[in-house]
Tab-separated table of C-alpha atoms and ligand atoms in Angstrom:
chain	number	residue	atom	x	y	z
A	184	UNK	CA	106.302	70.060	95.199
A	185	UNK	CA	102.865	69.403	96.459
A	186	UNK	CA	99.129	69.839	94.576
A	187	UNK	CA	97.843	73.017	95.908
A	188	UNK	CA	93.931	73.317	94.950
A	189	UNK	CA	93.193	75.765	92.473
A	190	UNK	CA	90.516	77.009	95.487
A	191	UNK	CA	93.715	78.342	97.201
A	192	UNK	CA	95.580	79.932	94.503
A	193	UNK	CA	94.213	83.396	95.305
A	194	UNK	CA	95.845	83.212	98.718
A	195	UNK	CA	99.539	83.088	97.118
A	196	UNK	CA	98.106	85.816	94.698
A	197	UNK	CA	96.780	88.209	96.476
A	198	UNK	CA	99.374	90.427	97.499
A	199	UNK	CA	98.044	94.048	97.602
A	200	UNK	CA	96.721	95.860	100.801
A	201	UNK	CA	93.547	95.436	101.947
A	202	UNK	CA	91.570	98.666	101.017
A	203	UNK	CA	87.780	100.181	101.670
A	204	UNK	CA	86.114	101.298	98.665
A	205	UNK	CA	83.281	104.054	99.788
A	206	UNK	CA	80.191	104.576	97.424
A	207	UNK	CA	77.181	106.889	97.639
A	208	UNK	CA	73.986	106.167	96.130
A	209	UNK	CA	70.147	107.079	96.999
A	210	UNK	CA	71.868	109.069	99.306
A	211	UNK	CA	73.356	106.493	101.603
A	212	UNK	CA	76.997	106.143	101.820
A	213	UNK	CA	78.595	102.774	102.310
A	214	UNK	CA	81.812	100.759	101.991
A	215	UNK	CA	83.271	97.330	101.853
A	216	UNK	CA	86.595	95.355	101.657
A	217	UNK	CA	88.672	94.823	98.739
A	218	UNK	CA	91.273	92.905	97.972
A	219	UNK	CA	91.676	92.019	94.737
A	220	UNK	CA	92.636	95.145	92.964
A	221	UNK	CA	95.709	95.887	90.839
A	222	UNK	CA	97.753	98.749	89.666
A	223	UNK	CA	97.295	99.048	85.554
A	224	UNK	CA	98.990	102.547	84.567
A	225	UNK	CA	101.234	104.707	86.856
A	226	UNK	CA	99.366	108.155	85.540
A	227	UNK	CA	96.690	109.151	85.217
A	228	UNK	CA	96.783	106.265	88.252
A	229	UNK	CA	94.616	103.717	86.769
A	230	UNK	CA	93.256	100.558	89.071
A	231	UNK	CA	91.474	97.536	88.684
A	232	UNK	CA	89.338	95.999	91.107
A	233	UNK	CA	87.129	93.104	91.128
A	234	UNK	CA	83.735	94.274	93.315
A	235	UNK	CA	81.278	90.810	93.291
A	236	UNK	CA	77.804	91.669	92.078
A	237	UNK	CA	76.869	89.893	95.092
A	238	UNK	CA	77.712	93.016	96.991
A	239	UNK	CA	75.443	95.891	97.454
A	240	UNK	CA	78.470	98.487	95.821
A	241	UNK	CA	78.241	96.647	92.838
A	242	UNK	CA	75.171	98.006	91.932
A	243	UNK	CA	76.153	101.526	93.409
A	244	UNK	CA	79.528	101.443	91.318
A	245	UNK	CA	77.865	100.672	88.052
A	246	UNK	CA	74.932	103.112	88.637
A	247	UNK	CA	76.862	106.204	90.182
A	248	UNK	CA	80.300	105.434	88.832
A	249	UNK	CA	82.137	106.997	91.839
A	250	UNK	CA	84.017	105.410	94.732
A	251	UNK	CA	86.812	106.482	97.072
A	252	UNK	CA	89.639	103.947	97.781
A	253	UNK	CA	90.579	104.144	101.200
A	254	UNK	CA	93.804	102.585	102.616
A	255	UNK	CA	93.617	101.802	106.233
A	256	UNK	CA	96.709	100.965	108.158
A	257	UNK	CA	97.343	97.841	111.171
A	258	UNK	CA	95.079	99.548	113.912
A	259	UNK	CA	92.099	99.562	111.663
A	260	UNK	CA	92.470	96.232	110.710
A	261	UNK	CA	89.695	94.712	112.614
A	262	UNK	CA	87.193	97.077	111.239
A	263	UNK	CA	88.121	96.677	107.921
A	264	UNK	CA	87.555	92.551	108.443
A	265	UNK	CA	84.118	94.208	109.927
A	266	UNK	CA	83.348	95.620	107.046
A	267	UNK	CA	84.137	93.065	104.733
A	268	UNK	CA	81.705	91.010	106.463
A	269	UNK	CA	78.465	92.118	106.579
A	270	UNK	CA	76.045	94.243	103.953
A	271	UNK	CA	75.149	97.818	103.398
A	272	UNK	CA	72.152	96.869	102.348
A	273	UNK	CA	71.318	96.102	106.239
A	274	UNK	CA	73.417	98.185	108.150
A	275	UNK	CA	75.258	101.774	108.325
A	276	UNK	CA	78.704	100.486	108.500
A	277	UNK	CA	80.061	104.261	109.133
A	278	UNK	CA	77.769	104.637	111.969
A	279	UNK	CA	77.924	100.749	113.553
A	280	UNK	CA	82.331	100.401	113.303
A	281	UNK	CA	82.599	104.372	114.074
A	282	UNK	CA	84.338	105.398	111.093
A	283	UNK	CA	84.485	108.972	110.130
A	284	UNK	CA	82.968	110.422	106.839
A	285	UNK	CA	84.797	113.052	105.233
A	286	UNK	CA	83.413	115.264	101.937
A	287	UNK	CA	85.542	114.505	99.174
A	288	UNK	CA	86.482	117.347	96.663
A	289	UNK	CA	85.747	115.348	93.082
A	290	UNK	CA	83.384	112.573	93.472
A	291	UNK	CA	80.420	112.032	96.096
A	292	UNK	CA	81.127	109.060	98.238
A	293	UNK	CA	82.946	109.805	101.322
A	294	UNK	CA	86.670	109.778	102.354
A	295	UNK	CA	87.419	107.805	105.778
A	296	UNK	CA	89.077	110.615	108.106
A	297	UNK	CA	91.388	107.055	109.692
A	298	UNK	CA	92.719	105.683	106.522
A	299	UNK	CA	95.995	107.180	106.300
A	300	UNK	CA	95.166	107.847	102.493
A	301	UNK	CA	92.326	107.921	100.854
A	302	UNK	CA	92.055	107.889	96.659
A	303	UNK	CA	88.793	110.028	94.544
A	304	UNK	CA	88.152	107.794	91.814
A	305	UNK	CA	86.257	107.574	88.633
A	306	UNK	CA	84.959	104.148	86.947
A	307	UNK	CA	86.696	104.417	83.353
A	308	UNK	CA	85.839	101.116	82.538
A	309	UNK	CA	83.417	98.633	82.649
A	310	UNK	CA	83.946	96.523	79.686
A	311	UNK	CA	84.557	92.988	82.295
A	312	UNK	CA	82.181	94.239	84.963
A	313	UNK	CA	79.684	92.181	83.667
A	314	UNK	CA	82.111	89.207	82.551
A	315	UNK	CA	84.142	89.131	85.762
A	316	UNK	CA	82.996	92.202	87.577
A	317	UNK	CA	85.536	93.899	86.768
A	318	UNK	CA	86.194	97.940	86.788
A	319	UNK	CA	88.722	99.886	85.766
A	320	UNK	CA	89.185	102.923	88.318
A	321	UNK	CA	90.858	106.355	87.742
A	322	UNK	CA	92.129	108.363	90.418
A	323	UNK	CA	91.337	111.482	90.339
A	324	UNK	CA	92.593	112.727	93.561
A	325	UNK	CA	94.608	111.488	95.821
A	326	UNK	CA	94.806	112.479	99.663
A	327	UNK	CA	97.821	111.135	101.948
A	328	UNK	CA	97.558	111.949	106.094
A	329	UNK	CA	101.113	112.825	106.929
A	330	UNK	CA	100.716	112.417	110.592
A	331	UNK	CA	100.018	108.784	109.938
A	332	UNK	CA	104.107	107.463	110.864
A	333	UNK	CA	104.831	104.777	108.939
A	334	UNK	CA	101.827	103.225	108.576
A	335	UNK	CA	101.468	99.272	108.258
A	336	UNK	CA	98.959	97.986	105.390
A	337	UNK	CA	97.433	95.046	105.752
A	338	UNK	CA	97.760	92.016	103.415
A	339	UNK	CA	94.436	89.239	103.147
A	340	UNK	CA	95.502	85.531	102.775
A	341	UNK	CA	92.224	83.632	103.502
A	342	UNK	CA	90.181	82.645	106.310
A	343	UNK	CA	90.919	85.624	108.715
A	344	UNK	CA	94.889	85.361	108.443
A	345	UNK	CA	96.777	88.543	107.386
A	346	UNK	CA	100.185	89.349	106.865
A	347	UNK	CA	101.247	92.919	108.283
A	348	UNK	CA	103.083	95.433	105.661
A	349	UNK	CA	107.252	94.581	106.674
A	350	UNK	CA	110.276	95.814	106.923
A	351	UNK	CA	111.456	98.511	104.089
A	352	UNK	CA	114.748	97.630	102.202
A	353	UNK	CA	116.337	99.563	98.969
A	354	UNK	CA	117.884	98.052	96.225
A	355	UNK	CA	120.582	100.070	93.641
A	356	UNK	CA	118.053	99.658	90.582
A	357	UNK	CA	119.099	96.455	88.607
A	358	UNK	CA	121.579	95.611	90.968
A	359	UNK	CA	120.363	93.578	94.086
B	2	LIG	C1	89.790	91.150	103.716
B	2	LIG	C2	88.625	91.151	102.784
B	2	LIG	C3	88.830	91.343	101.425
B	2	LIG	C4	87.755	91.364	100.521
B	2	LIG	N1	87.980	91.560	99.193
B	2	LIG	C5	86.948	91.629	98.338
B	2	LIG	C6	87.158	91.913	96.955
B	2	LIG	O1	88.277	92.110	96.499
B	2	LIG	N2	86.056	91.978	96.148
B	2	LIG	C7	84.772	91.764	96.609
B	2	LIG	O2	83.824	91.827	95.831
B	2	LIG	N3	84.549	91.518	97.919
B	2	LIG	C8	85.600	91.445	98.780
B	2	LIG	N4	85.381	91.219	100.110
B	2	LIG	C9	84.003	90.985	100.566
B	2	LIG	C10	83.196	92.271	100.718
B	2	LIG	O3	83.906	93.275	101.406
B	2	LIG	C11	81.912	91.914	101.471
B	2	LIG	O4	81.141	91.021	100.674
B	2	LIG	C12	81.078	93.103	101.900
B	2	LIG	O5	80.154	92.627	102.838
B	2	LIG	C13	80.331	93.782	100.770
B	2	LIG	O6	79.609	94.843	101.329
B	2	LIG	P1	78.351	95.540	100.609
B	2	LIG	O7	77.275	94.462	100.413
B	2	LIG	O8	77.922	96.577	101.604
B	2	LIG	O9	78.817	96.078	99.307
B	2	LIG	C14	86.434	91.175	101.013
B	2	LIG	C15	86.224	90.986	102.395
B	2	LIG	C16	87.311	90.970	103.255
B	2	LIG	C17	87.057	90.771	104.725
């Protein structure tokens, strides 16, 4: 075994797909890139995800307490880099990487019409938002597009490298 810097730990731990989170606030829409987010009850489906107040949806999040989690697959994997890299602050990101604004039916930021699902959530918790930025996220309603076939998530480990969703296997429960 080898040191690994503590800088690089978050690389080996950060296994979940890459998602867009959408807010709305003084009636602009906008999204960004997440990646550090993790399951925390099965239902109602509660998430955590870290959102750095260095980002313009931090202060949306708090403030509105609203966001849509939107799952892109493979093909929309450059845009999603895209959007992880520059600020709504500056720019319509919608409008400047072409992606498609749908109403949702619980909360006010949009759905994307080309993730192939797309999650209504409310902020349940912001106890660590100010500690580590931190919220706690329930869905409220949850949107899958069927016509989507088998659709690849994408997986962030650092410095422009992702690792594409793989091959499915099943296991007998307790019994691989
Ligand atoms: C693949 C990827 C994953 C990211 N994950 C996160 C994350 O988990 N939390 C975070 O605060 N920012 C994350 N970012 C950075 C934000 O998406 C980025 O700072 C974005 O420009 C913020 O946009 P905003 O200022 O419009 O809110 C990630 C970026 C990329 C490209």
């Amino acid at each position: 075994m080898k040191d690994l810097p503590l800088s690089k730990v978050y690389q080996l731990l950060e296994p979940g797909p890459v998602v867009l989170l959408t807010t709305a606030y003084k009636g602009r829409a906008n999204v960004m890139a997440i990646s550090w987010h993790m399951m925390v009850e099965f239902e109602p489906p509660l998430v955590a995800c870290v959102v750095s107040d260095a980002n313009y949806s931090f202060a949306a999040l708090r403030a509105t307490k609203q966001c849509v989690i939107a799952i892109p697959a493979l093909k929309l994997a450059p845009k999603a880099a895209a959007v992880g890299n520059c600020s709504g602050r500056k720019v319509d990101k919608f409008k400047a990487f072409g992606l498609t604004r749908v109403p949702a039916e619980r909360v006010s930021p949009p759905l994307i019409a080309e993730c192939f699902a797309n999650l209504e959530c409310r902020v349940a918790d912001t106890r660590l938002a100010n500690k580590f930025n931190l919220f706690v996220l329930e869905v409220l309603k949850a949107w899958i597009d069927r016509t989507q076939k088998d659709p690849k998530t994408i997986h962030h480990h650092g410095h422009g490298r992702f690792a594409v969703d793989g091959e499915m296997i099943r296991l007998k429960s307790g019994k691989p």
